[in-house]
XYZ file of N, CA and C in Angstrom:
234
model
N -74.270 97.979 42.489
C -75.631 97.848 43.426
C -75.767 97.369 44.644
N -76.754 97.800 45.525
C -76.630 97.170 46.825
C -77.086 96.023 47.049
N -76.961 95.301 48.455
C -77.562 93.883 48.336
C -78.906 93.740 48.495
N -79.384 94.843 48.576
C -81.197 94.635 48.413
C -81.465 94.728 46.647
N -80.591 95.102 46.043
C -80.778 95.093 44.882
C -81.453 96.478 44.157
N -80.989 97.595 44.813
C -81.227 98.779 44.492
C -80.422 99.580 44.091
N -80.118 100.274 42.796
C -79.162 101.109 42.383
C -79.026 102.056 43.343
N -77.881 102.566 43.625
C -77.849 103.488 44.127
C -76.586 104.398 44.212
N -76.383 105.696 44.017
C -75.571 106.650 43.603
C -76.113 107.463 42.525
N -75.288 107.687 41.509
C -75.466 108.677 40.732
C -75.101 109.935 40.907
N -75.477 110.764 39.953
C -75.617 112.213 40.357
C -75.940 113.142 41.235
N -75.680 113.825 42.239
C -76.191 114.271 43.239
C -77.103 115.326 42.477
N -78.416 115.797 43.142
C -79.226 116.677 43.056
C -78.653 118.200 42.892
N -78.675 118.741 41.845
C -78.189 120.126 41.890
C -76.717 120.351 41.596
N -76.038 119.222 41.419
C -74.844 119.364 41.085
C -74.544 119.973 39.545
N -73.705 120.202 39.243
C -73.516 120.467 37.676
C -73.122 122.261 37.614
N -72.752 122.546 36.267
C -73.072 123.680 36.176
C -74.737 124.359 35.995
N -74.745 125.566 36.388
C -75.932 126.299 36.927
C -76.303 126.791 35.108
N -77.585 126.816 34.674
C -77.933 127.371 33.429
C -77.570 128.971 33.576
N -77.585 129.637 32.593
C -77.708 130.875 31.975
C -79.050 131.319 32.837
N -79.037 132.827 32.862
C -80.247 133.681 32.930
C -80.885 133.853 31.406
N -81.964 133.958 31.324
C -82.885 134.453 29.871
C -82.174 135.871 29.781
N -82.007 136.616 30.541
C -81.322 137.769 30.266
C -80.099 138.174 29.724
N -79.166 136.902 29.858
C -77.619 136.613 29.682
C -77.998 135.849 28.423
N -78.860 135.604 28.185
C -78.955 134.505 26.625
C -79.359 135.739 25.608
N -80.026 136.667 26.188
C -80.677 137.544 25.177
C -79.694 138.487 24.855
N -78.928 139.261 25.658
C -77.661 139.913 25.944
C -76.661 139.221 24.620
N -76.488 137.876 24.577
C -75.630 137.099 23.639
C -76.207 137.130 22.762
N -77.389 137.265 22.209
C -78.165 137.116 21.180
C -78.874 135.675 20.986
N -78.679 135.041 22.146
C -79.336 133.829 21.770
C -80.645 133.655 22.773
N -81.703 133.965 22.224
C -83.025 133.859 22.743
C -83.450 132.278 23.480
N -82.746 131.228 23.294
C -82.901 130.150 23.882
C -84.110 129.524 22.747
N -85.076 129.050 23.529
C -86.319 128.333 22.497
C -87.578 129.439 22.272
N -87.331 130.632 22.665
C -88.115 131.727 22.708
C -88.120 132.419 21.524
N -89.104 132.503 20.439
C -88.862 133.223 19.603
C -88.610 134.679 19.782
N -88.133 135.556 19.194
C -87.752 136.825 19.161
C -88.632 137.536 17.958
N -89.946 137.743 17.974
C -91.050 138.085 16.905
C -91.196 139.863 17.494
N -91.426 140.438 16.484
C -91.844 142.060 16.417
C -93.244 141.568 15.819
N -94.221 142.169 16.706
C -95.701 142.014 16.239
C -96.100 143.825 15.677
N -96.675 143.388 14.585
C -96.971 144.833 14.208
C -98.654 145.014 14.538
N -99.015 146.158 15.222
C -100.275 146.177 15.704
C -100.846 146.822 14.777
N -102.023 146.978 14.599
C -102.599 148.109 13.601
C -102.789 149.178 14.559
N -103.251 150.258 13.508
C -103.255 151.747 14.281
C -104.560 151.803 14.864
N -104.397 152.172 15.855
C -105.866 152.825 16.476
C -106.833 153.312 15.669
N -108.114 153.293 15.867
C -108.901 154.363 15.466
C -108.962 155.436 16.465
N -109.430 156.423 15.524
C -109.640 157.935 16.251
C -110.476 157.821 17.413
N -109.954 158.393 18.316
C -111.043 158.480 19.784
C -111.859 159.815 19.712
N -113.180 160.032 19.982
C -113.795 161.173 20.372
C -114.151 161.109 21.864
N -114.149 162.417 22.375
C -114.721 162.578 23.689
C -116.421 162.799 23.390
N -117.108 161.939 24.849
C -118.342 162.343 24.480
C -118.417 163.147 26.103
N -119.649 163.735 26.103
C -120.127 164.614 27.389
C -120.459 163.582 28.590
N -119.758 164.336 29.515
C -120.341 163.518 30.706
C -121.457 164.017 31.344
N -122.466 162.893 31.748
C -123.608 162.916 32.584
C -123.301 163.763 33.690
N -124.581 164.349 34.278
C -123.929 164.653 35.495
C -123.876 163.928 36.862
N -123.162 164.520 37.852
C -123.014 163.567 38.717
C -124.552 163.320 39.474
N -124.445 161.701 39.778
C -125.803 161.642 40.759
C -125.907 161.614 42.209
N -126.937 162.139 42.719
C -127.254 162.698 43.773
C -126.736 161.588 45.215
N -126.616 160.163 44.858
C -126.223 159.290 45.547
C -124.790 159.119 45.646
N -124.190 159.996 44.674
C -122.520 160.181 44.893
C -122.195 161.004 45.530
N -123.308 162.080 46.009
C -122.964 163.415 46.817
C -123.505 162.970 48.519
N -124.278 161.806 48.383
C -124.671 161.731 49.578
C -124.053 161.385 50.978
N -124.406 162.190 51.914
C -123.404 161.752 53.189
C -123.824 160.519 53.857
N -122.388 159.784 54.483
C -122.603 158.429 54.644
C -123.333 158.453 55.937
N -123.188 156.972 56.468
C -124.030 156.895 57.945
C -123.286 157.374 59.130
N -121.855 157.249 58.713
C -120.778 157.768 59.929
C -121.002 159.087 59.920
N -121.854 160.081 59.120
C -121.544 161.725 58.848
C -120.371 162.237 57.786
N -119.566 161.237 57.212
C -118.572 161.895 56.798
C -119.148 161.901 54.973
N -118.471 162.873 53.908
C -118.686 162.872 53.034
C -118.298 161.842 51.852
N -119.288 161.317 51.112
C -118.346 160.524 50.252
C -117.659 160.999 48.969
N -116.749 160.631 48.631
C -115.299 161.305 47.808
C -115.662 160.666 46.136
N -117.045 159.996 45.969
C -116.883 159.195 44.860
C -117.348 160.282 43.840
N -118.167 161.377 44.130
C -118.303 162.139 43.248
C -116.800 163.100 42.502
N -115.969 163.521 43.520
C -114.649 164.025 43.189
C -113.873 163.092 42.208
N -113.881 162.000 42.397
C -113.346 160.884 41.492
C -114.227 160.784 40.378
N -115.291 160.675 40.241
C -116.283 160.804 39.221
C -115.865 161.897 38.100
N -115.518 163.345 38.982
C -115.332 164.287 38.224
C -113.806 164.642 37.560
N -113.154 163.839 38.171
C -111.572 163.765 37.863
C -111.812 162.777 36.419
N -112.461 161.546 36.855
C -112.498 160.928 35.369
C -112.826 161.416 34.346
């Protein structure tokens, strides 16, 4: 104890053995405090396609700077 009554000393910050990385723990078979559970997901329902409506005129309109808007191409691709 110092003359002013404070306790000084003790372990230094960052001293000691470094902890193992999570990937090393999992590779060793020890997940730490994280449970390794496999989640069984239900089967997805069947999907069916729908017809796309035609491209709107505002997606094909020219921009103020004179360039074509490429939104119609993106709309058709998706």
